[in-house]
PDB file of C-alpha atoms in Angstrom:
ATOM      1  CA  GLU A   1       0.004   0.378  -0.071  1.00  0.00           C
ATOM      2  CA  LEU A   2       1.334   3.782  -1.000  1.00  0.00           C
ATOM      3  CA  PRO A   3       1.459   4.508   2.938  1.00  0.00           C
ATOM      4  CA  GLN A   4       3.854   2.465   3.906  1.00  0.00           C
ATOM      5  CA  ILE A   5       6.139   3.294   1.035  1.00  0.00           C
ATOM      6  CA  GLN A   6       9.745   4.776   3.115  1.00  0.00           C
ATOM      7  CA  HIS A   7      11.761   7.684   1.867  1.00  0.00           C
ATOM      8  CA  GLY A   8      14.116   5.884  -0.362  1.00  0.00           C
ATOM      9  CA  ALA A   9      12.031   3.602  -1.725  1.00  0.00           C
ATOM     10  CA  GLN A  10      12.118   3.376  -5.751  1.00  0.00           C
ATOM     11  CA  ILE A  11       9.515   3.541  -8.071  1.00  0.00           C
ATOM     12  CA  ILE A  12       9.630   2.001 -11.649  1.00  0.00           C
ATOM     13  CA  ILE A  13       7.448   2.862 -14.811  1.00  0.00           C
ATOM     14  CA  GLU A  14       7.611   1.194 -17.650  1.00  0.00           C
ATOM     15  CA  THR A  15       6.413   2.462 -20.793  1.00  0.00           C
ATOM     16  CA  SER A  16       6.448   1.481 -24.689  1.00  0.00           C
ATOM     17  CA  TYR A  17       9.416   4.452 -25.270  1.00  0.00           C
ATOM     18  CA  GLY A  18      11.437   3.736 -22.103  1.00  0.00           C
ATOM     19  CA  VAL A  19      11.950   2.830 -17.705  1.00  0.00           C
ATOM     20  CA  TYR A  20      11.800   5.660 -15.763  1.00  0.00           C
ATOM     21  CA  THR A  21      13.223   5.294 -12.058  1.00  0.00           C
ATOM     22  CA  TYR A  22      11.893   7.786  -9.531  1.00  0.00           C
ATOM     23  CA  GLU A  23      13.051   8.002  -5.385  1.00  0.00           C
ATOM     24  CA  VAL A  24      11.164   9.225  -2.973  1.00  0.00           C
ATOM     25  CA  TYR A  25      12.247  11.902  -1.291  1.00  0.00           C
ATOM     26  CA  ASP A  26       8.955  13.314   0.849  1.00  0.00           C
ATOM     27  CA  THR A  27       5.561  11.878   1.622  1.00  0.00           C
ATOM     28  CA  ARG A  28       2.223  13.662   4.042  1.00  0.00           C
ATOM     29  CA  VAL A  29      -0.424  13.433   4.963  1.00  0.00           C
ATOM     30  CA  VAL A  30      -2.776  17.174   3.413  1.00  0.00           C
ATOM     31  CA  GLU A  31      -6.486  18.179   3.490  1.00  0.00           C
ATOM     32  CA  GLN A  32      -8.045  17.443   0.063  1.00  0.00           C
ATOM     33  CA  THR A  33      -8.221  21.447  -0.520  1.00  0.00           C
ATOM     34  CA  GLN A  34      -4.751  21.712   0.259  1.00  0.00           C
ATOM     35  CA  LEU A  35      -3.543  22.475  -2.937  1.00  0.00           C
ATOM     36  CA  ASP A  36      -0.346  24.076  -2.670  1.00  0.00           C
ATOM     37  CA  ALA A  37       0.687  20.747  -1.680  1.00  0.00           C
ATOM     38  CA  ILE A  38       1.461  20.212  -5.161  1.00  0.00           C
ATOM     39  CA  GLU A  39       4.782  20.362  -6.309  1.00  0.00           C
ATOM     40  CA  ILE A  40       5.049  22.052 -10.055  1.00  0.00           C
ATOM     41  CA  SER A  41       9.052  22.396 -11.599  1.00  0.00           C
ATOM     42  CA  ARG A  42       9.857  23.030 -15.163  1.00  0.00           C
ATOM     43  CA  ASP A  43      13.201  22.356 -14.158  1.00  0.00           C
ATOM     44  CA  GLU A  44      13.231  18.985 -12.833  1.00  0.00           C
ATOM     45  CA  GLU A  45      11.183  15.865 -13.469  1.00  0.00           C
ATOM     46  CA  LYS A  46       8.979  15.023 -10.560  1.00  0.00           C
ATOM     47  CA  LEU A  47       6.541  11.877  -9.687  1.00  0.00           C
ATOM     48  CA  MET A  48       4.236  12.663  -7.210  1.00  0.00           C
ATOM     49  CA  LEU A  49       1.167  10.167  -6.680  1.00  0.00           C
ATOM     50  CA  TYR A  50      -1.702  10.220  -3.839  1.00  0.00           C
ATOM     51  CA  THR A  51      -4.420   8.533  -2.566  1.00  0.00           C
ATOM     52  CA  CYS A  52      -7.151   8.977  -0.345  1.00  0.00           C
ATOM     53  CA  TYR A  53      -6.296   8.727   3.385  1.00  0.00           C
ATOM     54  CA  PRO A  54      -6.797   6.399   5.068  1.00  0.00           C
ATOM     55  CA  VAL A  55      -6.911   4.165   2.710  1.00  0.00           C
ATOM     56  CA  ASN A  56      -9.621   1.765   3.973  1.00  0.00           C
ATOM     57  CA  SER A  57     -11.524   4.322   4.916  1.00  0.00           C
ATOM     58  CA  ILE A  58     -15.745   4.025   3.518  1.00  0.00           C
ATOM     59  CA  GLY A  59     -17.184   6.501   1.643  1.00  0.00           C
ATOM     60  CA  HIS A  60     -15.473   9.957   1.129  1.00  0.00           C
ATOM     61  CA  ALA A  61     -12.307  10.280   2.515  1.00  0.00           C
ATOM     62  CA  LYS A  62     -10.295  13.715   3.637  1.00  0.00           C
ATOM     63  CA  ASN A  63      -7.324  13.761   3.614  1.00  0.00           C
ATOM     64  CA  ARG A  64      -4.816  12.654   1.126  1.00  0.00           C
ATOM     65  CA  PHE A  65      -1.350  10.973   1.432  1.00  0.00           C
ATOM     66  CA  ILE A  66       0.930  12.380  -1.536  1.00  0.00           C
ATOM     67  CA  THR A  67       4.444  11.013  -1.742  1.00  0.00           C
ATOM     68  CA  TYR A  68       7.295  13.056  -3.995  1.00  0.00           C
ATOM     69  CA  SER A  69       9.737  11.172  -6.260  1.00  0.00           C
ATOM     70  CA  LYS A  70      12.683  13.052  -7.760  1.00  0.00           C
ATOM     71  CA  LEU A  71      14.068  11.487 -11.798  1.00  0.00           C
ATOM     72  CA  VAL A  72      17.206   9.454 -10.457  1.00  0.00           C
ATOM     73  CA  ASP A  73      17.629   7.147 -14.164  1.00  0.00           C
ATOM     74  CA  GLU A  74      15.871   6.841 -17.536  1.00  0.00           C
ATOM     75  CA  GLN A  75      16.251   4.481 -20.400  1.00  0.00           C
ATOM     76  CA  ILE A  76      15.256   5.485 -23.437  1.00  0.00           C
ATOM     77  CA  ILE A  77      13.922   2.986 -26.028  1.00  0.00           C
ATOM     78  CA  ASP A  78      14.809   4.369 -29.737  1.00  0.00           C
TER      79      ASP A  78
END
């Protein structure tokens, strides 16, 4: 489950055009309306994954668990 991910963990995304490896550098629990938790950068590639929190809640969850990761390796397929 996403909330158990540790800082330093790697997330590997495989696509038809390449394999991209990201390393988790931060995690947070935020309110669903906390838009400043979204990190947008034009200078470096980041991956942000989020899920409702707590994950096992029934109905509408008011919080989000977010992971922030930076690109550490890419293997582009020609």
